[in-house]
Amino acid sequence: MSTAAGPLHETTSRDVTTGEDRSIGELFSAISADLSTLIRQELALAKAEVRQSATRAGKGAGLLGGAGYAAGMVLLFLSIAAWWGIGQWTGNAWSGVIVAVVWAIIAAILYAVGRSKLREVEGVPQTTETAKKIPSALAGNEETR
C-alpha cells in the first residue's frame, strides 16, 4: 500500500484543490485513475502475501515429506527386528512370511477404509448446481429464488 506521500495521496490532494474548475468527465476520469491505482496496489499486496504463504507452505510440506520418509524407515527397521525376533522360534524364512502377512493385513484394512472415505466425497455439489444455472441466467431465464 502507498504511504501518505505516495502517488495515490498526491493525486487525491491535487483533485481536491482544483476540483471546482474541472468538468464532471474530468472528475470521473480522476476517480477512475485513483481506483485503478488502488486496485493495482491491492493486487500487488495480495500477490506478495500469496507468495509468502506459498513459501511457508512449501517448507512445511517438505518437512512433512521428510517426516514421512523417516517414519517409513522406522517401520522398515521395526519390521526387520520383528522378522529376526520371530525367527528365533519359527526360523527366519517363516518369520519373514509372518511379518509380510501382518503388513498385508494392515494394507488391506487401510485400503478398505480409504476407499470407503473416497466414496463419501461429494465433490463440489453447490458449485455444480450454480454453474448449471449460468447459461439460463445469461439468457434471461433465471429462476426465482
JSON list of N, CA and C in Angstrom, two decimals, residues 14-43:
[
{"chain": "A", "resi": 14, "resn": "ARG", "atom": "N", "xyz": [-4.44, 16.82, -5.21]},
{"chain": "A", "resi": 14, "resn": "ARG", "atom": "CA", "xyz": [-4.46, 17.69, -6.39]},
{"chain": "A", "resi": 14, "resn": "ARG", "atom": "C", "xyz": [-5.90, 17.83, -6.89]},
{"chain": "A", "resi": 15, "resn": "ASP", "atom": "N", "xyz": [-6.67, 16.73, -6.86]},
{"chain": "A", "resi": 15, "resn": "ASP", "atom": "CA", "xyz": [-8.04, 16.77, -7.32]},
{"chain": "A", "resi": 15, "resn": "ASP", "atom": "C", "xyz": [-8.91, 17.65, -6.43]},
{"chain": "A", "resi": 16, "resn": "VAL", "atom": "N", "xyz": [-8.67, 17.63, -5.13]},
{"chain": "A", "resi": 16, "resn": "VAL", "atom": "CA", "xyz": [-9.48, 18.40, -4.19]},
{"chain": "A", "resi": 16, "resn": "VAL", "atom": "C", "xyz": [-9.25, 19.89, -4.40]},
{"chain": "A", "resi": 17, "resn": "THR", "atom": "N", "xyz": [-7.99, 20.29, -4.61]},
{"chain": "A", "resi": 17, "resn": "THR", "atom": "CA", "xyz": [-7.70, 21.72, -4.73]},
{"chain": "A", "resi": 17, "resn": "THR", "atom": "C", "xyz": [-8.21, 22.29, -6.05]},
{"chain": "A", "resi": 18, "resn": "THR", "atom": "N", "xyz": [-8.24, 21.52, -7.12]},
{"chain": "A", "resi": 18, "resn": "THR", "atom": "CA", "xyz": [-8.67, 22.04, -8.41]},
{"chain": "A", "resi": 18, "resn": "THR", "atom": "C", "xyz": [-10.01, 21.47, -8.84]},
{"chain": "A", "resi": 19, "resn": "GLY", "atom": "N", "xyz": [-10.73, 20.81, -7.93]},
{"chain": "A", "resi": 19, "resn": "GLY", "atom": "CA", "xyz": [-11.98, 20.13, -8.28]},
{"chain": "A", "resi": 19, "resn": "GLY", "atom": "C", "xyz": [-13.06, 21.08, -8.76]},
{"chain": "A", "resi": 20, "resn": "GLU", "atom": "N", "xyz": [-13.06, 22.33, -8.30]},
{"chain": "A", "resi": 20, "resn": "GLU", "atom": "CA", "xyz": [-14.10, 23.27, -8.69]},
{"chain": "A", "resi": 20, "resn": "GLU", "atom": "C", "xyz": [-13.98, 23.69, -10.14]},
{"chain": "A", "resi": 21, "resn": "ASP", "atom": "N", "xyz": [-12.77, 23.65, -10.68]},
{"chain": "A", "resi": 21, "resn": "ASP", "atom": "CA", "xyz": [-12.55, 24.11, -12.04]},
{"chain": "A", "resi": 21, "resn": "ASP", "atom": "C", "xyz": [-12.65, 22.98, -13.06]},
{"chain": "A", "resi": 22, "resn": "ARG", "atom": "N", "xyz": [-12.92, 21.77, -12.63]},
{"chain": "A", "resi": 22, "resn": "ARG", "atom": "CA", "xyz": [-12.91, 20.63, -13.56]},
{"chain": "A", "resi": 22, "resn": "ARG", "atom": "C", "xyz": [-14.34, 20.21, -13.92]},
{"chain": "A", "resi": 23, "resn": "SER", "atom": "N", "xyz": [-14.45, 19.62, -15.09]},
{"chain": "A", "resi": 23, "resn": "SER", "atom": "CA", "xyz": [-15.76, 19.13, -15.52]},
{"chain": "A", "resi": 23, "resn": "SER", "atom": "C", "xyz": [-16.05, 17.78, -14.87]},
{"chain": "A", "resi": 24, "resn": "ILE", "atom": "N", "xyz": [-17.28, 17.34, -14.98]},
{"chain": "A", "resi": 24, "resn": "ILE", "atom": "CA", "xyz": [-17.68, 16.06, -14.40]},
{"chain": "A", "resi": 24, "resn": "ILE", "atom": "C", "xyz": [-16.89, 14.92, -15.06]},
{"chain": "A", "resi": 25, "resn": "GLY", "atom": "N", "xyz": [-16.67, 15.01, -16.34]},
{"chain": "A", "resi": 25, "resn": "GLY", "atom": "CA", "xyz": [-15.90, 13.99, -17.04]},
{"chain": "A", "resi": 25, "resn": "GLY", "atom": "C", "xyz": [-14.48, 13.89, -16.52]},
{"chain": "A", "resi": 26, "resn": "GLU", "atom": "N", "xyz": [-13.86, 15.05, -16.26]},
{"chain": "A", "resi": 26, "resn": "GLU", "atom": "CA", "xyz": [-12.51, 15.05, -15.71]},
{"chain": "A", "resi": 26, "resn": "GLU", "atom": "C", "xyz": [-12.48, 14.46, -14.31]},
{"chain": "A", "resi": 27, "resn": "LEU", "atom": "N", "xyz": [-13.52, 14.77, -13.51]},
{"chain": "A", "resi": 27, "resn": "LEU", "atom": "CA", "xyz": [-13.58, 14.23, -12.16]},
{"chain": "A", "resi": 27, "resn": "LEU", "atom": "C", "xyz": [-13.74, 12.70, -12.20]},
{"chain": "A", "resi": 28, "resn": "PHE", "atom": "N", "xyz": [-14.62, 12.21, -13.07]},
{"chain": "A", "resi": 28, "resn": "PHE", "atom": "CA", "xyz": [-14.78, 10.76, -13.20]},
{"chain": "A", "resi": 28, "resn": "PHE", "atom": "C", "xyz": [-13.50, 10.11, -13.69]},
{"chain": "A", "resi": 29, "resn": "SER", "atom": "N", "xyz": [-12.79, 10.79, -14.58]},
{"chain": "A", "resi": 29, "resn": "SER", "atom": "CA", "xyz": [-11.52, 10.27, -15.06]},
{"chain": "A", "resi": 29, "resn": "SER", "atom": "C", "xyz": [-10.50, 10.18, -13.92]},
{"chain": "A", "resi": 30, "resn": "ALA", "atom": "N", "xyz": [-10.46, 11.20, -13.07]},
{"chain": "A", "resi": 30, "resn": "ALA", "atom": "CA", "xyz": [-9.54, 11.18, -11.93]},
{"chain": "A", "resi": 30, "resn": "ALA", "atom": "C", "xyz": [-9.92, 10.09, -10.94]},
{"chain": "A", "resi": 31, "resn": "ILE", "atom": "N", "xyz": [-11.22, 9.95, -10.68]},
{"chain": "A", "resi": 31, "resn": "ILE", "atom": "CA", "xyz": [-11.68, 8.89, -9.78]},
{"chain": "A", "resi": 31, "resn": "ILE", "atom": "C", "xyz": [-11.33, 7.53, -10.35]},
{"chain": "A", "resi": 32, "resn": "SER", "atom": "N", "xyz": [-11.52, 7.37, -11.64]},
{"chain": "A", "resi": 32, "resn": "SER", "atom": "CA", "xyz": [-11.20, 6.10, -12.29]},
{"chain": "A", "resi": 32, "resn": "SER", "atom": "C", "xyz": [-9.71, 5.80, -12.19]},
{"chain": "A", "resi": 33, "resn": "ALA", "atom": "N", "xyz": [-8.86, 6.81, -12.38]},
{"chain": "A", "resi": 33, "resn": "ALA", "atom": "CA", "xyz": [-7.41, 6.62, -12.26]},
{"chain": "A", "resi": 33, "resn": "ALA", "atom": "C", "xyz": [-7.02, 6.25, -10.84]},
{"chain": "A", "resi": 34, "resn": "ASP", "atom": "N", "xyz": [-7.63, 6.94, -9.86]},
{"chain": "A", "resi": 34, "resn": "ASP", "atom": "CA", "xyz": [-7.34, 6.62, -8.45]},
{"chain": "A", "resi": 34, "resn": "ASP", "atom": "C", "xyz": [-7.78, 5.20, -8.10]},
{"chain": "A", "resi": 35, "resn": "LEU", "atom": "N", "xyz": [-8.95, 4.83, -8.57]},
{"chain": "A", "resi": 35, "resn": "LEU", "atom": "CA", "xyz": [-9.47, 3.49, -8.31]},
{"chain": "A", "resi": 35, "resn": "LEU", "atom": "C", "xyz": [-8.59, 2.43, -8.98]},
{"chain": "A", "resi": 36, "resn": "SER", "atom": "N", "xyz": [-8.15, 2.71, -10.17]},
{"chain": "A", "resi": 36, "resn": "SER", "atom": "CA", "xyz": [-7.26, 1.79, -10.88]},
{"chain": "A", "resi": 36, "resn": "SER", "atom": "C", "xyz": [-5.94, 1.62, -10.13]},
{"chain": "A", "resi": 37, "resn": "THR", "atom": "N", "xyz": [-5.39, 2.73, -9.62]},
{"chain": "A", "resi": 37, "resn": "THR", "atom": "CA", "xyz": [-4.15, 2.67, -8.83]},
{"chain": "A", "resi": 37, "resn": "THR", "atom": "C", "xyz": [-4.36, 1.86, -7.56]},
{"chain": "A", "resi": 38, "resn": "LEU", "atom": "N", "xyz": [-5.47, 2.09, -6.89]},
{"chain": "A", "resi": 38, "resn": "LEU", "atom": "CA", "xyz": [-5.78, 1.36, -5.67]},
{"chain": "A", "resi": 38, "resn": "LEU", "atom": "C", "xyz": [-5.90, -0.14, -5.94]},
{"chain": "A", "resi": 39, "resn": "ILE", "atom": "N", "xyz": [-6.59, -0.49, -6.99]},
{"chain": "A", "resi": 39, "resn": "ILE", "atom": "CA", "xyz": [-6.75, -1.92, -7.33]},
{"chain": "A", "resi": 39, "resn": "ILE", "atom": "C", "xyz": [-5.41, -2.55, -7.66]},
{"chain": "A", "resi": 40, "resn": "ARG", "atom": "N", "xyz": [-4.57, -1.84, -8.42]},
{"chain": "A", "resi": 40, "resn": "ARG", "atom": "CA", "xyz": [-3.24, -2.38, -8.74]},
{"chain": "A", "resi": 40, "resn": "ARG", "atom": "C", "xyz": [-2.41, -2.59, -7.49]},
{"chain": "A", "resi": 41, "resn": "GLN", "atom": "N", "xyz": [-2.48, -1.65, -6.55]},
{"chain": "A", "resi": 41, "resn": "GLN", "atom": "CA", "xyz": [-1.73, -1.78, -5.31]},
{"chain": "A", "resi": 41, "resn": "GLN", "atom": "C", "xyz": [-2.25, -2.94, -4.46]},
{"chain": "A", "resi": 42, "resn": "GLU", "atom": "N", "xyz": [-3.57, -3.10, -4.41]},
{"chain": "A", "resi": 42, "resn": "GLU", "atom": "CA", "xyz": [-4.15, -4.22, -3.65]},
{"chain": "A", "resi": 42, "resn": "GLU", "atom": "C", "xyz": [-3.77, -5.55, -4.27]},
{"chain": "A", "resi": 43, "resn": "LEU", "atom": "N", "xyz": [-3.75, -5.64, -5.60]},
{"chain": "A", "resi": 43, "resn": "LEU", "atom": "CA", "xyz": [-3.33, -6.87, -6.27]},
{"chain": "A", "resi": 43, "resn": "LEU", "atom": "C", "xyz": [-1.87, -7.17, -6.00]}
]
